[in-house]
mmCIF file of C-alpha atoms in Angstrom:
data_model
loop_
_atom_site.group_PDB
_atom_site.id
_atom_site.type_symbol
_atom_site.label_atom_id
_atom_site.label_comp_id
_atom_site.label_asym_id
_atom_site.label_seq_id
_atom_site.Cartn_x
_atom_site.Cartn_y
_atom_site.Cartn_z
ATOM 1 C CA UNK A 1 35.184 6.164 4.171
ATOM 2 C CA UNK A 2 32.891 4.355 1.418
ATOM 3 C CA UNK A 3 31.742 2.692 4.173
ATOM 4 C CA UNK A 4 31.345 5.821 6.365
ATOM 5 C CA UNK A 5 29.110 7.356 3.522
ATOM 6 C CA UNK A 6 26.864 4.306 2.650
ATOM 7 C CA UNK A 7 25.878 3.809 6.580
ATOM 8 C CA UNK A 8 25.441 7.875 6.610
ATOM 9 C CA UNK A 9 22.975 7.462 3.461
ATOM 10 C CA UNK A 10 20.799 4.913 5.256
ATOM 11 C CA UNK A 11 17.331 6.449 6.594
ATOM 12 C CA UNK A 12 17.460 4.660 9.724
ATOM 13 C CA UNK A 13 21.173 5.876 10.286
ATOM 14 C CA UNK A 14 19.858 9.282 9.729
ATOM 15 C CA UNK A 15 17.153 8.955 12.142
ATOM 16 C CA UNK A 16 19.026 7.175 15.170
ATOM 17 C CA UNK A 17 22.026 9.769 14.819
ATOM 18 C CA UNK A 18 19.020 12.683 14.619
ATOM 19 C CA UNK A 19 17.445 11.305 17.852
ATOM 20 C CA UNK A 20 20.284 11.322 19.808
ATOM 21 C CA UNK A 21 21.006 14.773 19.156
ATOM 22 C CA UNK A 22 17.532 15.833 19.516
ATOM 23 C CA UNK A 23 17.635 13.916 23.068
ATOM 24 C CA UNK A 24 21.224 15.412 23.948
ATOM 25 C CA UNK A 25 19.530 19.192 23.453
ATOM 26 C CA UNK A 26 15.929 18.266 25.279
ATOM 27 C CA UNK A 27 18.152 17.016 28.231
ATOM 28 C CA UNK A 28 20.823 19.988 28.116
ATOM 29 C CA UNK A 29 17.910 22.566 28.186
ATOM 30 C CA UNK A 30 16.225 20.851 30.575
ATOM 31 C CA UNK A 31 19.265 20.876 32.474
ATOM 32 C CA UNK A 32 20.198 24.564 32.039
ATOM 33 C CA UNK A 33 16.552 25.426 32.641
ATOM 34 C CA UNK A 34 16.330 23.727 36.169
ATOM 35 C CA UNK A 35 19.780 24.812 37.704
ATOM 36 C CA UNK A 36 19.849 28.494 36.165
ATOM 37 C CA UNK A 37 16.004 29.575 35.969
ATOM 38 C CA UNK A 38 14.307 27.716 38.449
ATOM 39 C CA UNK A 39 17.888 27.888 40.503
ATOM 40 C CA UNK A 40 17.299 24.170 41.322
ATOM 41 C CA UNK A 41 19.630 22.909 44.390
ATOM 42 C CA UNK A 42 19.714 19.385 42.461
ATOM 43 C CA UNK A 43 18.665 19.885 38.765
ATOM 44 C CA UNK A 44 18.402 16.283 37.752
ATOM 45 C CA UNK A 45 14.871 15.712 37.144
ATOM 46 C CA UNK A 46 13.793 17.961 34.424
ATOM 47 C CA UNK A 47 16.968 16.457 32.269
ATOM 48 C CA UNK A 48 16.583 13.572 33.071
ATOM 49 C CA UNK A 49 12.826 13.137 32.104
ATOM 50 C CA UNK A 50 13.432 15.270 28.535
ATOM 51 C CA UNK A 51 15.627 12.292 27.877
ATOM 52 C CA UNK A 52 12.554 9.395 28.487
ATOM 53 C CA UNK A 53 9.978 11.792 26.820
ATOM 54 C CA UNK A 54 12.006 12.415 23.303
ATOM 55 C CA UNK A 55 10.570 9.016 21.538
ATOM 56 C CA UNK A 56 11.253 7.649 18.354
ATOM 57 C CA UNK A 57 7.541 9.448 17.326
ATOM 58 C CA UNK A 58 6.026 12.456 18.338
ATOM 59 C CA UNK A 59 3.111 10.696 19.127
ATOM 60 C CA UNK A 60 4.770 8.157 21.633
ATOM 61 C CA UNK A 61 6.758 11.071 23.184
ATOM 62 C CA UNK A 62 3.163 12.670 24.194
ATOM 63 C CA UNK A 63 1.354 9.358 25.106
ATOM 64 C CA UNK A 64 4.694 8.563 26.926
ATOM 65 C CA UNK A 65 5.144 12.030 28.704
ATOM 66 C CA UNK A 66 1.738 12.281 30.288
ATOM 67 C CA UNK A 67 2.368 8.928 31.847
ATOM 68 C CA UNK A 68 6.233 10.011 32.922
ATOM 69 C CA UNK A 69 4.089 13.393 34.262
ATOM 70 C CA UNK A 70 1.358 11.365 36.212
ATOM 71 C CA UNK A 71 4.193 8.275 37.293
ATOM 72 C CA UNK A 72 6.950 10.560 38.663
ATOM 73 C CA UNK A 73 4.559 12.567 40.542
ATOM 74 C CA UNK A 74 3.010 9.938 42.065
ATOM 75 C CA UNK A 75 6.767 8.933 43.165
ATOM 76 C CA UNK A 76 7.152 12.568 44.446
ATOM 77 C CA UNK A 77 4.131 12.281 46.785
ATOM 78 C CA UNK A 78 4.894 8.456 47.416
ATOM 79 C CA UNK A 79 8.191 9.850 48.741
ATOM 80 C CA UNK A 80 6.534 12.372 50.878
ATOM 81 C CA UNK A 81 4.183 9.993 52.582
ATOM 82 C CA UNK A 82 7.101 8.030 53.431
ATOM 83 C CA UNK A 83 9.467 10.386 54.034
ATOM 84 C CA UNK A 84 7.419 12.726 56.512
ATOM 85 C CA UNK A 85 5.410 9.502 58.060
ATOM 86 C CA UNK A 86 8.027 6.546 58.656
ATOM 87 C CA UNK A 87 11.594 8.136 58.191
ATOM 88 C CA UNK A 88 14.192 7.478 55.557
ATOM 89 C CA UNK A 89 15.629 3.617 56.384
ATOM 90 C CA UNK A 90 16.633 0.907 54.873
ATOM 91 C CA UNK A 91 13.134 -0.677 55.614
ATOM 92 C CA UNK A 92 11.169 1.948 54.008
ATOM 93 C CA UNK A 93 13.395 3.004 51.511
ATOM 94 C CA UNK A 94 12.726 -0.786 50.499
ATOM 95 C CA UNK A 95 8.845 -0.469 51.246
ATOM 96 C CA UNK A 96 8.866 2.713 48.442
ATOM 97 C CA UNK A 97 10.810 0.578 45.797
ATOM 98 C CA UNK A 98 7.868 -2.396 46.180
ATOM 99 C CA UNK A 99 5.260 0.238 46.376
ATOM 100 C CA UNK A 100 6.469 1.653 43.446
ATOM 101 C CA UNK A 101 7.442 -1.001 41.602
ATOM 102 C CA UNK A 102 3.875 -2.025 41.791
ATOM 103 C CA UNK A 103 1.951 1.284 41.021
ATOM 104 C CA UNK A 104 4.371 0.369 37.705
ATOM 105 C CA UNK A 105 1.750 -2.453 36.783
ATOM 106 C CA UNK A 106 -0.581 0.245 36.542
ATOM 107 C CA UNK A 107 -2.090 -0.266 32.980
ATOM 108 C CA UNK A 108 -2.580 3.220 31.876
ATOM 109 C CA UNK A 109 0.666 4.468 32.906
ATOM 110 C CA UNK A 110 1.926 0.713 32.655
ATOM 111 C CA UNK A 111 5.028 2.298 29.694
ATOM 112 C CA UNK A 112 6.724 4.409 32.214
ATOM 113 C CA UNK A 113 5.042 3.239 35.471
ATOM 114 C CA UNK A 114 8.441 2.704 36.565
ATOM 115 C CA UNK A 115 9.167 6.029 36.817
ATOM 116 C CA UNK A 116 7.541 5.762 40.306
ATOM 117 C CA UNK A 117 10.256 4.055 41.532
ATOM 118 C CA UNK A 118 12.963 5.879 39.856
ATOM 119 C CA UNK A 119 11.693 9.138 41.317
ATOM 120 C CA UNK A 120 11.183 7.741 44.902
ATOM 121 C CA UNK A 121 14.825 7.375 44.435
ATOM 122 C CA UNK A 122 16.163 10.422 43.642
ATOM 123 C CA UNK A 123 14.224 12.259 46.026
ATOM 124 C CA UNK A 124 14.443 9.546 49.225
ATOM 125 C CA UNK A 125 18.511 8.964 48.097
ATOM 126 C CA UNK A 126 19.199 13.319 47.861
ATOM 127 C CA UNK A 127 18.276 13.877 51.363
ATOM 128 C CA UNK A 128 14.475 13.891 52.204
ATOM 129 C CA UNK A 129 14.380 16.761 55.200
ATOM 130 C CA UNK A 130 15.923 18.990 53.200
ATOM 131 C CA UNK A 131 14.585 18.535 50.208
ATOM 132 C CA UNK A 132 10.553 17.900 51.996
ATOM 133 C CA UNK A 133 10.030 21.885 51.287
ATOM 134 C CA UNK A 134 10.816 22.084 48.127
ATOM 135 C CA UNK A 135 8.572 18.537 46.894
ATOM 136 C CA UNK A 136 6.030 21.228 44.837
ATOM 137 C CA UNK A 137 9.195 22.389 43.019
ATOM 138 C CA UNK A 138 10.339 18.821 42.191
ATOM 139 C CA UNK A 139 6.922 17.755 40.409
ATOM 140 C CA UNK A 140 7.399 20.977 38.546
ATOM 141 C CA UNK A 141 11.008 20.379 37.316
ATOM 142 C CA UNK A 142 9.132 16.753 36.079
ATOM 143 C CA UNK A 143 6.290 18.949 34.152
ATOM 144 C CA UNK A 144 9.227 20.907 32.615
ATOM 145 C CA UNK A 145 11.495 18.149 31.316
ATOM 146 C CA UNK A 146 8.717 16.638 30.483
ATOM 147 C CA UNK A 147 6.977 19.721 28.370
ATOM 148 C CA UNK A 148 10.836 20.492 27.091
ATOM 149 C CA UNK A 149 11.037 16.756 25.552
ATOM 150 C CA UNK A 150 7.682 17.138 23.831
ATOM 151 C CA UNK A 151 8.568 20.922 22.263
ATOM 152 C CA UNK A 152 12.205 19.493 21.278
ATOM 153 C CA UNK A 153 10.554 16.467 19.381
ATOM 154 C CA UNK A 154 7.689 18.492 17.685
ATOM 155 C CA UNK A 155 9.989 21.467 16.363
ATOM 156 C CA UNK A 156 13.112 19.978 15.749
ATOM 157 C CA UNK A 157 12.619 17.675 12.310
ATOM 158 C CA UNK A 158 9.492 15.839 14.170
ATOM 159 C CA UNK A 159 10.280 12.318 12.942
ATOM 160 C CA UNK A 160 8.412 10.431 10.031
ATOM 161 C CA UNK A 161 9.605 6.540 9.397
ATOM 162 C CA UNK A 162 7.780 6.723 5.776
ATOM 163 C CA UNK A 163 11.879 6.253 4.372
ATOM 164 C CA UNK A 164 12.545 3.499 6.300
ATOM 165 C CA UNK A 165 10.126 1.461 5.932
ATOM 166 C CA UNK A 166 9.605 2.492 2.227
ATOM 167 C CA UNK A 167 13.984 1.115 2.090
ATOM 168 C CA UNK A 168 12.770 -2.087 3.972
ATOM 169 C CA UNK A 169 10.509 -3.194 1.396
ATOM 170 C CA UNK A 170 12.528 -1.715 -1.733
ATOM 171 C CA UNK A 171 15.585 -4.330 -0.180
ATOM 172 C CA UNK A 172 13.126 -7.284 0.096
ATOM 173 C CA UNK A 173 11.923 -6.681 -3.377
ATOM 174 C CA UNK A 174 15.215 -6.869 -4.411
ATOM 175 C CA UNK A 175 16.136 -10.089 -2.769
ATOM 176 C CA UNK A 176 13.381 -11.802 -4.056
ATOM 177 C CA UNK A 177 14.112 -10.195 -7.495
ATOM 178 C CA UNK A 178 17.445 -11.887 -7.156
ATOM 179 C CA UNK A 179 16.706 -14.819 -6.009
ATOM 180 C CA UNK A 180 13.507 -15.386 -8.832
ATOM 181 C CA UNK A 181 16.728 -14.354 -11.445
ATOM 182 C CA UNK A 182 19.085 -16.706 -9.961
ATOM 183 C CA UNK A 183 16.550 -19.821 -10.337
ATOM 184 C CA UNK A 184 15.869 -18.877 -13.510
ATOM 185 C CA UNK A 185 19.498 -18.901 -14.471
ATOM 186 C CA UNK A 186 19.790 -22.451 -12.825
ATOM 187 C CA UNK A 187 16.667 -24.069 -13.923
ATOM 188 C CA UNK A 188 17.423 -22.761 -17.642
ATOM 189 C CA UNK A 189 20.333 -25.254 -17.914
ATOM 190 C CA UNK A 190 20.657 -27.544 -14.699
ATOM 191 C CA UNK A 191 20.487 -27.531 -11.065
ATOM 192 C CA UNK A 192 21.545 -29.483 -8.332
ATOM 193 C CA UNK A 193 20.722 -29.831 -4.646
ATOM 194 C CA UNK A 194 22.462 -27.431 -3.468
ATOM 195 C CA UNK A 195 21.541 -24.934 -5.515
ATOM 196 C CA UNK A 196 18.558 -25.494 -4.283
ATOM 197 C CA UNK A 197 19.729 -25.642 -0.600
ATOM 198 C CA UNK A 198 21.646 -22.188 -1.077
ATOM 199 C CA UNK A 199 17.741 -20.812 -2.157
ATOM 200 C CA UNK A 200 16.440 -21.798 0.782
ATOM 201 C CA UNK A 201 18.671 -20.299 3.095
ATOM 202 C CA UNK A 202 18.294 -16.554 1.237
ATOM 203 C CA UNK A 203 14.487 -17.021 1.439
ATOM 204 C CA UNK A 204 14.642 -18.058 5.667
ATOM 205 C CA UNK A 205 16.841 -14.895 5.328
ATOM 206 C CA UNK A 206 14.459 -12.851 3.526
ATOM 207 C CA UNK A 207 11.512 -13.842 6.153
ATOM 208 C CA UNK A 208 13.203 -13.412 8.916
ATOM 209 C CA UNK A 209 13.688 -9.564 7.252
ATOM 210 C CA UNK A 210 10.226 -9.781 6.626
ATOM 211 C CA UNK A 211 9.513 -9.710 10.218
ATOM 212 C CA UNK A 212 11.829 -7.313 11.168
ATOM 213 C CA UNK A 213 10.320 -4.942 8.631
ATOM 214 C CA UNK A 214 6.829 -5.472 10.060
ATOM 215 C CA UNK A 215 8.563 -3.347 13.354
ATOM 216 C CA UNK A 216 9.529 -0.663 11.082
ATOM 217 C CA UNK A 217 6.565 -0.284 9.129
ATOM 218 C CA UNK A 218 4.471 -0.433 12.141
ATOM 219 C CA UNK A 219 6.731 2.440 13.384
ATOM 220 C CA UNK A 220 5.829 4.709 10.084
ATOM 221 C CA UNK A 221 1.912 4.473 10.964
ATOM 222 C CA UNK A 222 2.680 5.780 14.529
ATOM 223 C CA UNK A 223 4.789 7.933 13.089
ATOM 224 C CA UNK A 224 2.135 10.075 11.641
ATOM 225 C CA UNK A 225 0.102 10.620 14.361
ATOM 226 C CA UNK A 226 0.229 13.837 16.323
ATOM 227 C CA UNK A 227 2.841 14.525 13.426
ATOM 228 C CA UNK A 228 3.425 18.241 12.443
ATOM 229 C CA UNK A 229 4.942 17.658 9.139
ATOM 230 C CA UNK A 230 2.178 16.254 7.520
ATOM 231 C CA UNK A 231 0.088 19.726 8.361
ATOM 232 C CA UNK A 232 3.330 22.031 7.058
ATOM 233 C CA UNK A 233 3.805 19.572 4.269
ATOM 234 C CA UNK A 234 0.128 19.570 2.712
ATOM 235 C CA UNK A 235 -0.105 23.449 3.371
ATOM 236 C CA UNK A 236 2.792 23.890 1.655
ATOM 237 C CA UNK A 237 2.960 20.641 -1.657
ATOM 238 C CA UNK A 238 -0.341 19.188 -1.149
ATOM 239 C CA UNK A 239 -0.182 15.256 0.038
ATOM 240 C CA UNK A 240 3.022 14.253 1.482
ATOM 241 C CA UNK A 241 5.588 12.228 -0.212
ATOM 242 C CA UNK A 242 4.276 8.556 0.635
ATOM 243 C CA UNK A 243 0.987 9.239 2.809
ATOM 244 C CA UNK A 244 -1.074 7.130 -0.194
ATOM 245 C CA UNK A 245 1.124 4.205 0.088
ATOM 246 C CA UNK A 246 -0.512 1.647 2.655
ATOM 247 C CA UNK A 247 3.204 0.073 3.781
ATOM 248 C CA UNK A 248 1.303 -2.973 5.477
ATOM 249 C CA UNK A 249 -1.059 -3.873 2.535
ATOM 250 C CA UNK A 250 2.632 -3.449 0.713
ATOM 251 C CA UNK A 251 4.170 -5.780 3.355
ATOM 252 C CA UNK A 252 1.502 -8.203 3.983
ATOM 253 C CA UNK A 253 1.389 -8.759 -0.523
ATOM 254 C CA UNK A 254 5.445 -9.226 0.199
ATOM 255 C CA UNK A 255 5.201 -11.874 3.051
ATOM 256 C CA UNK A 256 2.923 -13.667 0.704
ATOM 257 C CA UNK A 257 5.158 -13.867 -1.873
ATOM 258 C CA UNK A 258 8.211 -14.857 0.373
ATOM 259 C CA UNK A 259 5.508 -18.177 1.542
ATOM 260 C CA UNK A 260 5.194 -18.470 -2.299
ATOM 261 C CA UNK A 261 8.245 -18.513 -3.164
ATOM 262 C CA UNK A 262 9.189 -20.835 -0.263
ATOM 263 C CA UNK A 263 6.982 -23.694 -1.721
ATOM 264 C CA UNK A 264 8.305 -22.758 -5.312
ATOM 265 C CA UNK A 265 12.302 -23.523 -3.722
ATOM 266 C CA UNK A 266 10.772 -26.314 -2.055
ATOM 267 C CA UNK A 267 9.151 -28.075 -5.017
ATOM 268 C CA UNK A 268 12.578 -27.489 -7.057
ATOM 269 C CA UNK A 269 14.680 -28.957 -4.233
ATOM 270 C CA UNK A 270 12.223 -32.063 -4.553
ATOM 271 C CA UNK A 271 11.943 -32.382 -8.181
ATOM 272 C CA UNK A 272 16.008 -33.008 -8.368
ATOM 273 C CA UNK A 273 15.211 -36.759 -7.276
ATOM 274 C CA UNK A 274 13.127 -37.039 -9.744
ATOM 275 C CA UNK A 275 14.071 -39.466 -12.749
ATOM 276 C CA UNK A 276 13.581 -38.401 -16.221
ATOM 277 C CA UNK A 277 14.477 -35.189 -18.396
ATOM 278 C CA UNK A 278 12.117 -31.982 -18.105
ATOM 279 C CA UNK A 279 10.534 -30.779 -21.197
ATOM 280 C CA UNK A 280 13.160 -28.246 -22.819
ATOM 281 C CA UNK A 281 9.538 -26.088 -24.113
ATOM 282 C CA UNK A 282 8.099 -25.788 -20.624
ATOM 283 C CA UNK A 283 11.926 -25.418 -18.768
ATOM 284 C CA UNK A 284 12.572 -22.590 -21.505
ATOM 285 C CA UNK A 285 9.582 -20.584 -20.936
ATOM 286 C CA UNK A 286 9.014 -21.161 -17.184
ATOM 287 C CA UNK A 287 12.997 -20.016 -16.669
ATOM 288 C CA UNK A 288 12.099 -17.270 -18.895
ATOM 289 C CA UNK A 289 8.834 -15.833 -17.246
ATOM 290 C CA UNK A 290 10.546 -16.730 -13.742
ATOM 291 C CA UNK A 291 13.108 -14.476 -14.715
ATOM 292 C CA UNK A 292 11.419 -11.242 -15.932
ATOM 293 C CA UNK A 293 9.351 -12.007 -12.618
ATOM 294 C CA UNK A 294 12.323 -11.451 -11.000
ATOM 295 C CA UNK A 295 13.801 -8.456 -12.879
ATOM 296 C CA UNK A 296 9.459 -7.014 -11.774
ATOM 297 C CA UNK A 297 9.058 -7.296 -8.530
ATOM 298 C CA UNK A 298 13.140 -6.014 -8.014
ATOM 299 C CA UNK A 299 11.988 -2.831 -10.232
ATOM 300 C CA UNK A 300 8.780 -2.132 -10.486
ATOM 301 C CA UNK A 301 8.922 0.406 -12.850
ATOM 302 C CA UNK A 302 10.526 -2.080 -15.378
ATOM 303 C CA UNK A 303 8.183 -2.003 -18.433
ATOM 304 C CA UNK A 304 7.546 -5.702 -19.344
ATOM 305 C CA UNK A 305 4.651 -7.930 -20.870
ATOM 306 C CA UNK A 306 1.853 -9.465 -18.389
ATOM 307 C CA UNK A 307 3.514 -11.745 -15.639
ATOM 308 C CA UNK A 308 0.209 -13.631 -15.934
ATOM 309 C CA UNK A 309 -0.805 -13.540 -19.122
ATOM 310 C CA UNK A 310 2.610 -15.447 -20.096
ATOM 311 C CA UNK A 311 1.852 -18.228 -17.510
ATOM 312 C CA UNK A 312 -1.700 -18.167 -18.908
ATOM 313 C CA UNK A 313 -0.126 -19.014 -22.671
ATOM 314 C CA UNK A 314 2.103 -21.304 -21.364
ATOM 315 C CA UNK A 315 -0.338 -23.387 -19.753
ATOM 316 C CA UNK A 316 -2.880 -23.688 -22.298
ATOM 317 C CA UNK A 317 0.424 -24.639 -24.448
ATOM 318 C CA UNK A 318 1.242 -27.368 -22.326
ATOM 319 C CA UNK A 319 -2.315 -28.720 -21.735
ATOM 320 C CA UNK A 320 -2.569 -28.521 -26.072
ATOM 321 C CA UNK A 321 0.858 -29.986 -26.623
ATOM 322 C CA UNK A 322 -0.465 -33.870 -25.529
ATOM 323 C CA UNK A 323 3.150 -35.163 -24.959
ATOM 324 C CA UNK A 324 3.879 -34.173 -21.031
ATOM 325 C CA UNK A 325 4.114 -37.519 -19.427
ATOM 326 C CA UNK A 326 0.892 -37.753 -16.305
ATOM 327 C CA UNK A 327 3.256 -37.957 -13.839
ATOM 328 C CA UNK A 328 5.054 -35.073 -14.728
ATOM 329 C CA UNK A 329 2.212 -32.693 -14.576
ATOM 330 C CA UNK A 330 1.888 -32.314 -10.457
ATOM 331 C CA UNK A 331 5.451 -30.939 -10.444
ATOM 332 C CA UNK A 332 4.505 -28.981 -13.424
ATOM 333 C CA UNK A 333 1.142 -27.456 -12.343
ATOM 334 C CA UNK A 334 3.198 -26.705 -8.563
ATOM 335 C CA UNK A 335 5.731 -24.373 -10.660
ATOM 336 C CA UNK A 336 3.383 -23.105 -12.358
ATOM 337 C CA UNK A 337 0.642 -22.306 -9.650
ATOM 338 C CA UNK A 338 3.300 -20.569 -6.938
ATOM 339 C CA UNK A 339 4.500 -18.357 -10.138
ATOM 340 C CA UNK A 340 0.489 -17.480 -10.892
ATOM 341 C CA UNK A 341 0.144 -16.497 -7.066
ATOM 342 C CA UNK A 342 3.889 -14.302 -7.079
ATOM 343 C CA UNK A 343 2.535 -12.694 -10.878
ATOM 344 C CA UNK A 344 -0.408 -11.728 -8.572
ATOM 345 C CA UNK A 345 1.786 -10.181 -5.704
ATOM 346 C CA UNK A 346 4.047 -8.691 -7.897
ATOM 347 C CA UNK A 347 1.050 -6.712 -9.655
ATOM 348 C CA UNK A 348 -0.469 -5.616 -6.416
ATOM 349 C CA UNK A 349 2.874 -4.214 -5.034
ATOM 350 C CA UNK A 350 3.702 -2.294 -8.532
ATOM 351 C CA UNK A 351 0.661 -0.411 -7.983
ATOM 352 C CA UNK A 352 1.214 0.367 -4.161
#
């Protein structure tokens, strides 16, 4: 049951399980439409178009259902042709499927061209004389499933990925958080390779996040096109809960920091071959800053002093103090230089 609860918290949870049922009632009205209204001998096609035009945004399901519209009655009057002209064989049952399977490369209709196909199909495969009457009433069951999918998605909850993609990049802040605390931890006292080792593989596992994030996010733009919300929503509160936050600029600052972060693991991992002690001053205040870093870009809320000022201080500290060996200062200024670029990131996603 906990489990049961946290997966029914999750926006994208919400929004799959909301789909489906928004698809189940665009194809059941569909459905009941065709067979009891337009008293439909073989009410398939309205249904079954509702269910391809009810998209994950309301924008894709009307981009999407004009080209379902324009493919499937192209298939209609591709079956016709065929149909009336040639017969219904094997041979030109075949010669529709590579007719239509072509019209499917089509570019503007290129999403559901294969809905040429699918309709020759149906109509060739349901018994073409009887059915050659009635070809008018087929495209017309396509317009309705078609208009029925579109209504469904725009009235019912028309769906906005702002919460998913705004819970993408809340998780990756947090697993960088945690893995900026956790090196700070480590690096405070000691560290060993695979420590180091263990770092990389959450950061692969971060990126590879990353780029499934960049999907959702990408969804969220589209999402707000075409979208009736946003019209109720400013009528009724003003500006929509998220439309000033630019999810990409958020994303793209975050994907920096993950490459930044990479080099920082990877200049750690290296400096454990490294012979000699560190200086305690500089491993102090670098675990220190790395740390509230950390606790930052996790919660950026958290009231804390200037990321970048500290680094600042602590630079101009070391350069002063005279006693950091020359050799030690490449490692030193590497730290220090990947933390400057993450203080950066961290600031610029705070104020998104």
């Amino acid at each position: 049951m906990p489990r049961l609860r946290e997966l029914a918290g999750r926006p994208d949870v919400r929004t799959d399980l909301l789909q489906i049922v928004k698809s189940v009632i665009a194809a059941t009205a569909a459905w009941w439409l065709s067979a009891h209204v337009l008293d439909s001998p073989l009410p398939f096609l309205a249904p079954w178009t509702a269910l391809l035009t009810v998209h994950a945004t309301v924008h894709r399901s009307l981009s999407r259902g004009v080209q379902t519209t324009v493919a499937s009655a192209i298939g209609v009057g591709l079956s016709f042709l065929i149909g009336f002209y040639l017969g219904v064989n094997v041979w030109t049952f075949a010669l529709a499927m590579f007719v239509g399977l072509a019209g499917a490369r089509i570019t503007w209709i290129r999403d559901e061209g294969v809905a040429i196909a699918t309709t020759a199909v149906f109509v060739l495969s349901s018994g073409f004389s009887d059915q050659q009457p009635l070809l008018l009433d087929r495209i017309i069951e396509v317009a309705v499933g078609v208009g029925i999918g579109v209504l469904v998605n725009l009235l019912i909850i028309p769906p906005m990925r702002d919460q998913q993609a705004a819970s993408h990049v809340d998780r990756i802040d947090r697993r960088i958080g945690d893995i900026l605390i956790n090196m700070s931890d480590e690096f405070s006292t000691s560290w060993e390779t695979d420590a180091a080792d263990a770092w990389r593989r959450e950061i692969e596992s971060v990126s590879d996040e990353v780029e499934t994030a960049w999907g959702t996010v990408h969804f969220a733009r589209e999402s707000r096109r075409s979208n009736p919300r946003l019209a109720r929503q400013r009528l009724g509160r003003g500006q929509p809960a998220g439309e000033g936050v630019d999810y990409e600029e958020v994303l793209g600052r975050v994907d920096e920091a993950v490459s930044h972060l990479r080099h920082l693991i990877r200049t750690l991992h290296e400096a454990t071959y490294a012979e000699g002690p560190w200086d305690e001053r500089f491993r102090s205040e670098w675990a220190s800053i790395a740390r509230d870093a950390g606790h930052a870009i996790a919660d950026p809320d958290a009231e804390m002093a200037s990321i970048h000022d500290r680094l600042v201080g602590l630079t101009h500290a070391m350069a002063e103090d005279g006693r950091l060996p020359r050799d030690s200062w490449p490692v030193y200024g590497s730290l220090l230089t990947s933390m400057f670029h993450i203080a950066v990131l961290i600031d610029d996603v705070a104020s998104e």
